PDB file of C-alpha atoms in Angstrom:
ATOM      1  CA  UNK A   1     -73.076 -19.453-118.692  1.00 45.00           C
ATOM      2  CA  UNK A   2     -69.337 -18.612-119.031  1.00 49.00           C
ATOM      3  CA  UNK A   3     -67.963 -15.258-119.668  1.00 53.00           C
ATOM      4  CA  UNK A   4     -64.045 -15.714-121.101  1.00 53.00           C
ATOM      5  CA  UNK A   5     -61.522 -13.658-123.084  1.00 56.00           C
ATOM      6  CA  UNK A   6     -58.112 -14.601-124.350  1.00 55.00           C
ATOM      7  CA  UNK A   7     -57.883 -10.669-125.740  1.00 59.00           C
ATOM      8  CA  UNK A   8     -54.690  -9.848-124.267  1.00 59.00           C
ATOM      9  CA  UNK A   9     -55.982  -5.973-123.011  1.00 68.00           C
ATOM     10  CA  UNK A  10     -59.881  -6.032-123.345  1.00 72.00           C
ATOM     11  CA  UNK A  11     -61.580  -3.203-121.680  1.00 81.00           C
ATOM     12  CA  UNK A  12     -65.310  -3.843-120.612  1.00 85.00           C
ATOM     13  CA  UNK A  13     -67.330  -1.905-119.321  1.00 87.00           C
ATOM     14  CA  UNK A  14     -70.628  -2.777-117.542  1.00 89.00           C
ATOM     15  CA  UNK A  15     -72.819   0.229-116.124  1.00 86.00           C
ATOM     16  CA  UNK A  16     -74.827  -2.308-114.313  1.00 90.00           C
ATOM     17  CA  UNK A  17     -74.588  -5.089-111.863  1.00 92.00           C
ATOM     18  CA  UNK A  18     -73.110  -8.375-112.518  1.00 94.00           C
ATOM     19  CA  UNK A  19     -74.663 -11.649-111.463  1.00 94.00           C
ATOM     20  CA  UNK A  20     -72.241 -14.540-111.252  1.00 94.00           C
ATOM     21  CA  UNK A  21     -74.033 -18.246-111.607  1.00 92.00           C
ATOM     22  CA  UNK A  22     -71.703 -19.783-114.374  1.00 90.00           C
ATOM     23  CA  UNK A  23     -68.299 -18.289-114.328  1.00 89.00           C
ATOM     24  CA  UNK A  24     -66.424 -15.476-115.297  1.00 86.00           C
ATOM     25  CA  UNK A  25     -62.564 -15.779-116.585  1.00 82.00           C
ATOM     26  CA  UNK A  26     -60.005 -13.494-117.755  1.00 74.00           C
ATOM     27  CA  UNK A  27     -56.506 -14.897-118.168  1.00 65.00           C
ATOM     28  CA  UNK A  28     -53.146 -13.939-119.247  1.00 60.00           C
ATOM     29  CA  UNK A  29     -50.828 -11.735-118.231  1.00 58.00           C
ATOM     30  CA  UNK A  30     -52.521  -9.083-120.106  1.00 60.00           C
ATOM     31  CA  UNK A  31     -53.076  -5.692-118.735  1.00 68.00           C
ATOM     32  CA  UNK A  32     -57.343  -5.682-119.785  1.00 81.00           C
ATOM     33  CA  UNK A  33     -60.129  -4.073-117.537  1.00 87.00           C
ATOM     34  CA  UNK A  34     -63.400  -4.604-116.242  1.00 88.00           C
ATOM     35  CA  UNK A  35     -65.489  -1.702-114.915  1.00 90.00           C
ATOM     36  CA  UNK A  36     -68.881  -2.574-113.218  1.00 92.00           C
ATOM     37  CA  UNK A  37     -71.267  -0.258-112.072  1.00 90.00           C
ATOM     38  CA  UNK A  38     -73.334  -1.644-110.307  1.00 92.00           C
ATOM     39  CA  UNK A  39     -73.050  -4.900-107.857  1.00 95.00           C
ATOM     40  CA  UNK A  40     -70.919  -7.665-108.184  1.00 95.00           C
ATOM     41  CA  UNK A  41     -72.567 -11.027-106.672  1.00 96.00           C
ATOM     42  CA  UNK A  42     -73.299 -14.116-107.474  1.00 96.00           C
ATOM     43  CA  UNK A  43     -73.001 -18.356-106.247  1.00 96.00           C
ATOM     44  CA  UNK A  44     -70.696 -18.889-109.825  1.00 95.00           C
ATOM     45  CA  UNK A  45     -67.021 -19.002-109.692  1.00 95.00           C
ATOM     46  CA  UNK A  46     -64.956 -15.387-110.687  1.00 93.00           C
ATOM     47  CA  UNK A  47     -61.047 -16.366-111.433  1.00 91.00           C
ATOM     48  CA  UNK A  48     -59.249 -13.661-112.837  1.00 89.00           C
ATOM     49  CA  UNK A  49     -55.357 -14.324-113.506  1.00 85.00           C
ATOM     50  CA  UNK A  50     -54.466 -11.659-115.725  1.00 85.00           C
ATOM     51  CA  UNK A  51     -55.840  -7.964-115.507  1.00 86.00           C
ATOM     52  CA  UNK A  52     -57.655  -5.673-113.730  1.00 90.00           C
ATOM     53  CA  UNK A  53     -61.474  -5.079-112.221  1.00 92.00           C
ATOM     54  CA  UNK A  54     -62.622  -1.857-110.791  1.00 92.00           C
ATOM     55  CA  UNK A  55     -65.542  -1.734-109.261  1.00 92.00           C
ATOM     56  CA  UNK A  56     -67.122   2.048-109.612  1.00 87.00           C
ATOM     57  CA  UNK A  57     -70.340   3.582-109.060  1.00 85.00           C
ATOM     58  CA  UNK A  58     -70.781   7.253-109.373  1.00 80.00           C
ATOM     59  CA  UNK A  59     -74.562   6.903-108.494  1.00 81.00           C
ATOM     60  CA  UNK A  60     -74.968   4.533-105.332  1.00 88.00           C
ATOM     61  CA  UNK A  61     -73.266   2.407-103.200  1.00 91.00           C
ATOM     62  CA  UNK A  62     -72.557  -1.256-104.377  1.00 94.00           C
ATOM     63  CA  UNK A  63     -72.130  -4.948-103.283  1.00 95.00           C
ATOM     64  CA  UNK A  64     -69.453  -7.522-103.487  1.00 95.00           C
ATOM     65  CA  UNK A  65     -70.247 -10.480-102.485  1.00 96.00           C
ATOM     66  CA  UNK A  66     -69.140 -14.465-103.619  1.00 96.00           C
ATOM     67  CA  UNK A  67     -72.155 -16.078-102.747  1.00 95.00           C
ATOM     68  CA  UNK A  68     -72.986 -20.409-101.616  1.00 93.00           C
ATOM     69  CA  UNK A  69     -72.371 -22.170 -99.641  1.00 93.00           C
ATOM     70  CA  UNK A  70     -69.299 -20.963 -97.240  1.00 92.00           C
ATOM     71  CA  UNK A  71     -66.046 -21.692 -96.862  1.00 93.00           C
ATOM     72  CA  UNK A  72     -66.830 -22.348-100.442  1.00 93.00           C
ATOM     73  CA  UNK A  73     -63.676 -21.615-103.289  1.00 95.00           C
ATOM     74  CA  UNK A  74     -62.522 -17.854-103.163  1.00 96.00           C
ATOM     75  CA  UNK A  75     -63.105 -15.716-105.388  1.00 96.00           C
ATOM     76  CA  UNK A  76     -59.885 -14.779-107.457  1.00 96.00           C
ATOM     77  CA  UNK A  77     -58.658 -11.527-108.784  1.00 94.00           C
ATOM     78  CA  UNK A  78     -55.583 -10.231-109.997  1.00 93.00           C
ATOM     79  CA  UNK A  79     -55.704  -6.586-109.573  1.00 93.00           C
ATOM     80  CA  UNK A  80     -59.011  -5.332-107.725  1.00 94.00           C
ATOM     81  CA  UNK A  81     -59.770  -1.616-107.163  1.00 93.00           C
ATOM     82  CA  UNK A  82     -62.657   0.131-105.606  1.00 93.00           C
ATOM     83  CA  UNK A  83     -63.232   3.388-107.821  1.00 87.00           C
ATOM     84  CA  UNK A  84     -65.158   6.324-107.919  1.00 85.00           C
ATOM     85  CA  UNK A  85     -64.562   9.324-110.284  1.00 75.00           C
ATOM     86  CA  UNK A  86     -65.663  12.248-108.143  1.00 77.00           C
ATOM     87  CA  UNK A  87     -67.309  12.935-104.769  1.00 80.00           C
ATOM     88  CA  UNK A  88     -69.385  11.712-102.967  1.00 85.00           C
ATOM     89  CA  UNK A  89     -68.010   9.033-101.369  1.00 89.00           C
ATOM     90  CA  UNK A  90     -69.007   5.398-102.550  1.00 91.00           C
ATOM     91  CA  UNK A  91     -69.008   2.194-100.397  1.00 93.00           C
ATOM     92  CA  UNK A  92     -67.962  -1.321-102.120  1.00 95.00           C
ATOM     93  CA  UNK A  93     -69.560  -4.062 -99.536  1.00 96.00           C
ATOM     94  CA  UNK A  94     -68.353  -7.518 -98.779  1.00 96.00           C
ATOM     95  CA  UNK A  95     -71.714  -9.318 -96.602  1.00 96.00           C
ATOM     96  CA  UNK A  96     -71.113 -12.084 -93.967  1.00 95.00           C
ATOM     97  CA  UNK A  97     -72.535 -14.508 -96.994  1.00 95.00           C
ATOM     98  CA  UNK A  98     -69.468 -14.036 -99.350  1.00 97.00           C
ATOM     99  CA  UNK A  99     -67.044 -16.711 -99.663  1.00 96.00           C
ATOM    100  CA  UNK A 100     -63.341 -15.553 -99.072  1.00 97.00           C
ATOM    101  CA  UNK A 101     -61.980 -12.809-101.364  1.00 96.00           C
ATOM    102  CA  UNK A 102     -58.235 -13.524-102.936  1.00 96.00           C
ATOM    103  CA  UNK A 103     -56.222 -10.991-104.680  1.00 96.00           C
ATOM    104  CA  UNK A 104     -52.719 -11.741-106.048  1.00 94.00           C
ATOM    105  CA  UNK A 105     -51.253  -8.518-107.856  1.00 93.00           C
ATOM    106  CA  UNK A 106     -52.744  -5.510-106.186  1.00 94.00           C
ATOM    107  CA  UNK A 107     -55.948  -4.419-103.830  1.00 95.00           C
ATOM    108  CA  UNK A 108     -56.398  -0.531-103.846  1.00 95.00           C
ATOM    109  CA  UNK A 109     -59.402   1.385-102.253  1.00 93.00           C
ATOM    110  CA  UNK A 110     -58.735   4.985-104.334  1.00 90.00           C
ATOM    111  CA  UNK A 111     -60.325   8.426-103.808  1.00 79.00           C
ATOM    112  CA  UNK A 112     -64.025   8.740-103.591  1.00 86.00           C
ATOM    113  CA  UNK A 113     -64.416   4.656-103.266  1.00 90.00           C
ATOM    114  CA  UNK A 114     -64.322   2.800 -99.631  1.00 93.00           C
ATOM    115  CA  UNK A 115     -64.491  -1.061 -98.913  1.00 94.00           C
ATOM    116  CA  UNK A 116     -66.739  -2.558 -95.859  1.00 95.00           C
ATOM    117  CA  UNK A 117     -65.768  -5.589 -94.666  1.00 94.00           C
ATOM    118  CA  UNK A 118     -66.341  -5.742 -91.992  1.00 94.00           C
ATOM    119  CA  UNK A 119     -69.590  -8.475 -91.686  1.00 94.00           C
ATOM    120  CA  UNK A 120     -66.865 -10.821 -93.565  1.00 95.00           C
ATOM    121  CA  UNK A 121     -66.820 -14.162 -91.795  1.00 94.00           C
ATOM    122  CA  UNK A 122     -64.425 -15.556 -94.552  1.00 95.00           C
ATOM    123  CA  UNK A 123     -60.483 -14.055 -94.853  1.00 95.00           C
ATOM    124  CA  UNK A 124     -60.024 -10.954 -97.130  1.00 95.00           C
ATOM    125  CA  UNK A 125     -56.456 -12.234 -98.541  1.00 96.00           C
ATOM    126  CA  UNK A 126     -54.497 -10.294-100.763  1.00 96.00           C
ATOM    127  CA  UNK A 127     -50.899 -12.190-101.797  1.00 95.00           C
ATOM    128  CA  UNK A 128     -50.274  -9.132-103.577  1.00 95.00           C
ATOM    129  CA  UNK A 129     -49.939  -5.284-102.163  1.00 96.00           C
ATOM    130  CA  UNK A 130     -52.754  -3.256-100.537  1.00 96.00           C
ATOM    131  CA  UNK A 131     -53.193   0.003-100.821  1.00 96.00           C
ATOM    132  CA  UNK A 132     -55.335   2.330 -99.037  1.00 94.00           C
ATOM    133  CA  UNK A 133     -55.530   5.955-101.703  1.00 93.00           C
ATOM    134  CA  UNK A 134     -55.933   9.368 -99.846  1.00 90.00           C
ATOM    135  CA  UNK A 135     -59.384  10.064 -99.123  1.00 88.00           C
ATOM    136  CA  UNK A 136     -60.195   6.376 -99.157  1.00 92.00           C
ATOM    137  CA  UNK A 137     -60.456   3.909 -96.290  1.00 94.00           C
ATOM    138  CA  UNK A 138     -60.736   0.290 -95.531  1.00 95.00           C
ATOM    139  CA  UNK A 139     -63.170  -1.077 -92.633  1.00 95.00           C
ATOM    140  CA  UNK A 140     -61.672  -4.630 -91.903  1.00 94.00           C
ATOM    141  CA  UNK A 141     -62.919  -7.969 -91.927  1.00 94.00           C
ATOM    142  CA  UNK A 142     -61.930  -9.959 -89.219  1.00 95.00           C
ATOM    143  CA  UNK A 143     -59.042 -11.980 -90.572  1.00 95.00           C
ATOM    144  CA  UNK A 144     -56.593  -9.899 -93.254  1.00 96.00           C
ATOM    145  CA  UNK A 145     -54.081 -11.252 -94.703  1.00 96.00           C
ATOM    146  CA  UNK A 146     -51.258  -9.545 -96.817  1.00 96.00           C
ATOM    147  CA  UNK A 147     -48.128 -10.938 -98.233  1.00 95.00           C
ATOM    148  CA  UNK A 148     -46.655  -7.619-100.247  1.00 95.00           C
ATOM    149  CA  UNK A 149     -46.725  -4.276 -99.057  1.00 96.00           C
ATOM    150  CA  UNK A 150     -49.403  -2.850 -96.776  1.00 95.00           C
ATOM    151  CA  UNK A 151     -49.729   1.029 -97.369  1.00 95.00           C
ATOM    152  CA  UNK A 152     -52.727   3.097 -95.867  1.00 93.00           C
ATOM    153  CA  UNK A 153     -52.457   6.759 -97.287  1.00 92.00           C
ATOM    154  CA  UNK A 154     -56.125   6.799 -96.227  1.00 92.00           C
ATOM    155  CA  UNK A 155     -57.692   5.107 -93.181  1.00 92.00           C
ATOM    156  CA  UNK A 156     -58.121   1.569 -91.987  1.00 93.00           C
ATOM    157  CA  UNK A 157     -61.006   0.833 -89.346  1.00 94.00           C
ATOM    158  CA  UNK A 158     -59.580  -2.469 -87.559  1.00 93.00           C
ATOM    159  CA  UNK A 159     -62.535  -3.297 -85.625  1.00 93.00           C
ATOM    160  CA  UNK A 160     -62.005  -6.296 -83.761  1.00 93.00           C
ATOM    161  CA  UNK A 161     -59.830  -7.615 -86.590  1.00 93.00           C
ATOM    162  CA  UNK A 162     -56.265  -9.331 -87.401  1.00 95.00           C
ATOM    163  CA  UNK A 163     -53.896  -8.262 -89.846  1.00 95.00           C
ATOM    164  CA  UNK A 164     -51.723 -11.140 -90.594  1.00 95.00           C
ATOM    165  CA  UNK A 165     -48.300 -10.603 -92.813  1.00 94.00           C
ATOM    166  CA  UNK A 166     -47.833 -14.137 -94.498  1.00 92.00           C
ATOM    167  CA  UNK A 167     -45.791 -15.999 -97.213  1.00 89.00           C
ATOM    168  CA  UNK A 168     -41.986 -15.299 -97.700  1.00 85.00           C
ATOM    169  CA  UNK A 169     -40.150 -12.005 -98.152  1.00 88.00           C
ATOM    170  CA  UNK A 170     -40.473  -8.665 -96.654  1.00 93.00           C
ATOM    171  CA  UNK A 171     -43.508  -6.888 -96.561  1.00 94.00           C
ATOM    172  CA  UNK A 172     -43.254  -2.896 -95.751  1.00 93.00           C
ATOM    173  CA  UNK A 173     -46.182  -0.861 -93.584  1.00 93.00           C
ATOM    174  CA  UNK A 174     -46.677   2.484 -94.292  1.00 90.00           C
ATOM    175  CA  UNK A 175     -49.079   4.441 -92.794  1.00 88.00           C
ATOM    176  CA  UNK A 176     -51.509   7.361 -92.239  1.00 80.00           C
ATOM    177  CA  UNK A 177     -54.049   7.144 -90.328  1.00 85.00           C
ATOM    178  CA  UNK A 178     -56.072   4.447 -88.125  1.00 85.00           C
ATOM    179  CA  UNK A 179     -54.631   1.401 -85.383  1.00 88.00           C
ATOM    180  CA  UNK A 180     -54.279  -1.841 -86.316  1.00 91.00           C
ATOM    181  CA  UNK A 181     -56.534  -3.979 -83.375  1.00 93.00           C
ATOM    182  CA  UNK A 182     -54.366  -7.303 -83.938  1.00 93.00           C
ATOM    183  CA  UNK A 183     -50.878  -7.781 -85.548  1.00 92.00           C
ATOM    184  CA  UNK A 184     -49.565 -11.326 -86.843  1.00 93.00           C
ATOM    185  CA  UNK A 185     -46.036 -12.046 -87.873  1.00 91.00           C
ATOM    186  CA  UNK A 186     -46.239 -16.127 -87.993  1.00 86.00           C
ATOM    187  CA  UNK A 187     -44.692 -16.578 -91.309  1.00 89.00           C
ATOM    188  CA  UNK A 188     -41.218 -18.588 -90.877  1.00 87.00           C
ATOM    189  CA  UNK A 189     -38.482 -16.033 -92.052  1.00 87.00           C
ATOM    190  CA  UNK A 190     -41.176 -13.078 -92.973  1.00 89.00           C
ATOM    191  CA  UNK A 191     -39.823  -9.925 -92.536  1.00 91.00           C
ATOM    192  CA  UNK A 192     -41.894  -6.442 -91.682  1.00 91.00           C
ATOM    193  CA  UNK A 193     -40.470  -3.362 -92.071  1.00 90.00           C
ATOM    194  CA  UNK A 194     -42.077  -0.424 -90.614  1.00 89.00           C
ATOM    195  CA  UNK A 195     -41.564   3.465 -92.664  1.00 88.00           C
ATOM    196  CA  UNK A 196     -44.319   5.236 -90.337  1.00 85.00           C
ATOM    197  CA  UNK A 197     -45.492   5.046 -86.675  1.00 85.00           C
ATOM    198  CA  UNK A 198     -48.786   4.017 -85.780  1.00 86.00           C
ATOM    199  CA  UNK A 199     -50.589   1.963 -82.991  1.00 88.00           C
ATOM    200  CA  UNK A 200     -52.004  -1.546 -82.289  1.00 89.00           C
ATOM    201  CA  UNK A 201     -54.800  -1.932 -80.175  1.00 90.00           C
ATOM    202  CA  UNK A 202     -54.263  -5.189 -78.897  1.00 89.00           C
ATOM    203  CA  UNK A 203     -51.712  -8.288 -79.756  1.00 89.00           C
ATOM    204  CA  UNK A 204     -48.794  -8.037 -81.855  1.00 89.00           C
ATOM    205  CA  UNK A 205     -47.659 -11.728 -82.456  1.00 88.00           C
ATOM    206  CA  UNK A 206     -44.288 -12.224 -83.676  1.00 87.00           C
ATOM    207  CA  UNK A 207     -42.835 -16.018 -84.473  1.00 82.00           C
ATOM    208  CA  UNK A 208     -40.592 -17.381 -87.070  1.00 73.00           C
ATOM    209  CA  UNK A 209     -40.646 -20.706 -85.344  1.00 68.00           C
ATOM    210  CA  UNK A 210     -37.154 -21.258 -84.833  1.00 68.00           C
ATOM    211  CA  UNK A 211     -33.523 -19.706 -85.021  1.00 68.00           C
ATOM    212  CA  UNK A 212     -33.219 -20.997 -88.394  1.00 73.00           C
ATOM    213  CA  UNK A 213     -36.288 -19.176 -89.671  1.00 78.00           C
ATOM    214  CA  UNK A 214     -36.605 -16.142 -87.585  1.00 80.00           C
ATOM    215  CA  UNK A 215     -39.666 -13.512 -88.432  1.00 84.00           C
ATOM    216  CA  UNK A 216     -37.943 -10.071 -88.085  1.00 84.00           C
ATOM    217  CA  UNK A 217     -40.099  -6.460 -87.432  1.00 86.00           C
ATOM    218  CA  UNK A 218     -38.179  -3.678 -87.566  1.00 84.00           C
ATOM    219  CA  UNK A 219     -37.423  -0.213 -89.105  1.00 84.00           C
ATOM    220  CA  UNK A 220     -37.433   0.145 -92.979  1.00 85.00           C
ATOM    221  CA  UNK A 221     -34.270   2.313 -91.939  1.00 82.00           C
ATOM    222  CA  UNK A 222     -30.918   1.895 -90.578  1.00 77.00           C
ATOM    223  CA  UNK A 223     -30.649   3.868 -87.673  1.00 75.00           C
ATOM    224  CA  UNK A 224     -34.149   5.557 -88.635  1.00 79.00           C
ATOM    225  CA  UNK A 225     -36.567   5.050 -85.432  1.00 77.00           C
ATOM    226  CA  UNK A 226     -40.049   3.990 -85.374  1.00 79.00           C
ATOM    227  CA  UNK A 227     -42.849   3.818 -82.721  1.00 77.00           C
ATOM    228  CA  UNK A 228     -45.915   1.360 -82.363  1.00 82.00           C
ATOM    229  CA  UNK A 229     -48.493   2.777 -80.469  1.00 81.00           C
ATOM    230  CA  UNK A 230     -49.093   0.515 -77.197  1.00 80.00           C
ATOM    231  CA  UNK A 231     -53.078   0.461 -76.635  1.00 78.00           C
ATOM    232  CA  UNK A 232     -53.654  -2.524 -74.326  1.00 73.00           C
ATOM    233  CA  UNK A 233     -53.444  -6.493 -74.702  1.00 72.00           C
ATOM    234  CA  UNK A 234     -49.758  -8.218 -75.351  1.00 70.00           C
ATOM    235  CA  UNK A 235     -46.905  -8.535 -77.211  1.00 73.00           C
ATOM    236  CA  UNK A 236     -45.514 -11.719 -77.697  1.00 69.00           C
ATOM    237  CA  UNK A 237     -42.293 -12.837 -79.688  1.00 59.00           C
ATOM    238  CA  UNK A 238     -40.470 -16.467 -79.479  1.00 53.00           C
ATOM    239  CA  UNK A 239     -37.482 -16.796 -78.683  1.00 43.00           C
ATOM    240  CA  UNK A 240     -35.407 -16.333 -81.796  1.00 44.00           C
ATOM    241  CA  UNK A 241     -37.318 -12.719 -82.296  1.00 45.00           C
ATOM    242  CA  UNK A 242     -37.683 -11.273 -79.008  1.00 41.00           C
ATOM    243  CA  UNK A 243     -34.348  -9.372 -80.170  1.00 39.00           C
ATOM    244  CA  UNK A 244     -34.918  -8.196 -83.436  1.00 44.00           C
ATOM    245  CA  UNK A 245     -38.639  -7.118 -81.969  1.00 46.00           C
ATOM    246  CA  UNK A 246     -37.501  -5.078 -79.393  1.00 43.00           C
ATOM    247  CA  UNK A 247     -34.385  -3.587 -82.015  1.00 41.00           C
ATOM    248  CA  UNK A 248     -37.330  -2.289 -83.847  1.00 43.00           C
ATOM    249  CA  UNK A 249     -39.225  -0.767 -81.577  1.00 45.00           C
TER     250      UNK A 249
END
């Protein structure tokens, strides 16, 4: 079965779970939502373009999970939000059997509502901005990748994972609490700006590739300092960033 809408702002809400086998579509550049309740899972194909799902369950904690056979086509959202109206604390889960998770406008774990992704074996890619709410935390899968803004008022468990900064333009870390285990700047002229100290456990990786194309970390301020933590492993920068790497730090 197929589940579509051309509604420019449709709001749906499901108390229940939804079961994927078909697929489910929302398109445009509308600004529509989808509320589930309950689990979202299924071996079907979810490719959202246009709006906005928010997965919230006052009552119990839920599942997320693009199921088949892996590496499989990735699931596709626009904006994706775990959501909870009031305490206690609900958990979103992503299992080691879900296919890779995309997200192109905005990821957001908010107040009340955490994501575990940590049995991911598939990357957890948002092209988009993620954002980690107050009272909210992420536990990492073991490849994330971010291309906007990475901003953790909350916490972020890194577990043994890597948080790579990808596709073009500048992406700006801010941060609360929680180290980042691996760091990857690989992107050809990606820039990182940093507005808040915090720590990496183990590599930091910075490469443009050449001088042409140089990957630059450094503060989001002029003149402003900023500290990464130091835990153990290396830092490593080619030659056409070593400069700008050690500048910012």
């Amino acid at each position: 079965a197929t589940v579509s809408t051309t509604t420019a702002s449709p709001t749906i809400n499901i108390s229940g779970y939804v079961s994927v086998d078909g697929s489910m579509t929302l398109g445009g550049s509308g600004t529509g939502t989808m509320t589930i309740g309950g689990n979202l899972t299924g071996t079907g194909q979810v490719n959202f373009t246009g709006g906005a799902v928010h997965l919230a369950s006052p009552a119990t904690n839920t599942t997320l999970n693009a199921g088949g056979t892996l590496p499989g086509t990735p699931w596709q959202f626009a904006t994706l939000r775990t959501q909870n109206t009031s305490f206690p604390q609900r958990t979103v889960t992503i299992p080691a059997t879900s296919r890779e998770i995309r997200v192109s406008a905005v990821f957001s774990a908010d107040l009340y509502a955490d994501l575990n992704a940590t049995a991911m074996t598939q990357p957890f890619t948002v092209t988009g901005d993620l954002v980690i709410a107050f009272g909210s935390s992420i536990s990492a899968p073991p490849v994330l990748k971010v291309q906007g803004n990475f901003t953790n008022g909350g916490t972020f468990y890194s577990n043994t994972g890597t948080v790579n900064f990808t596709g073009a333009g500048t992406s700006a870390i801010s941060w609360a609490v929680g180290n980042m285990y691996d760091m990857d700047i690989s992107t050809p002229s990606k820039v990182v700006t940093i507005a808040s100290n915090f720590t990496i456990n183990r590599n930091l990786t910075v490469a443009g590739g050449n001088c042409a194309t140089p990957a630059t970390l450094r503060s989001n301020s002029a003149g402003a300092a900023r500290t990464i933590g130091r835990a153990g492993g290396t830092w490593t920068a080619s030659s056409d960033t070593l400069a700008e790497l050690v500048e910012a730090i």
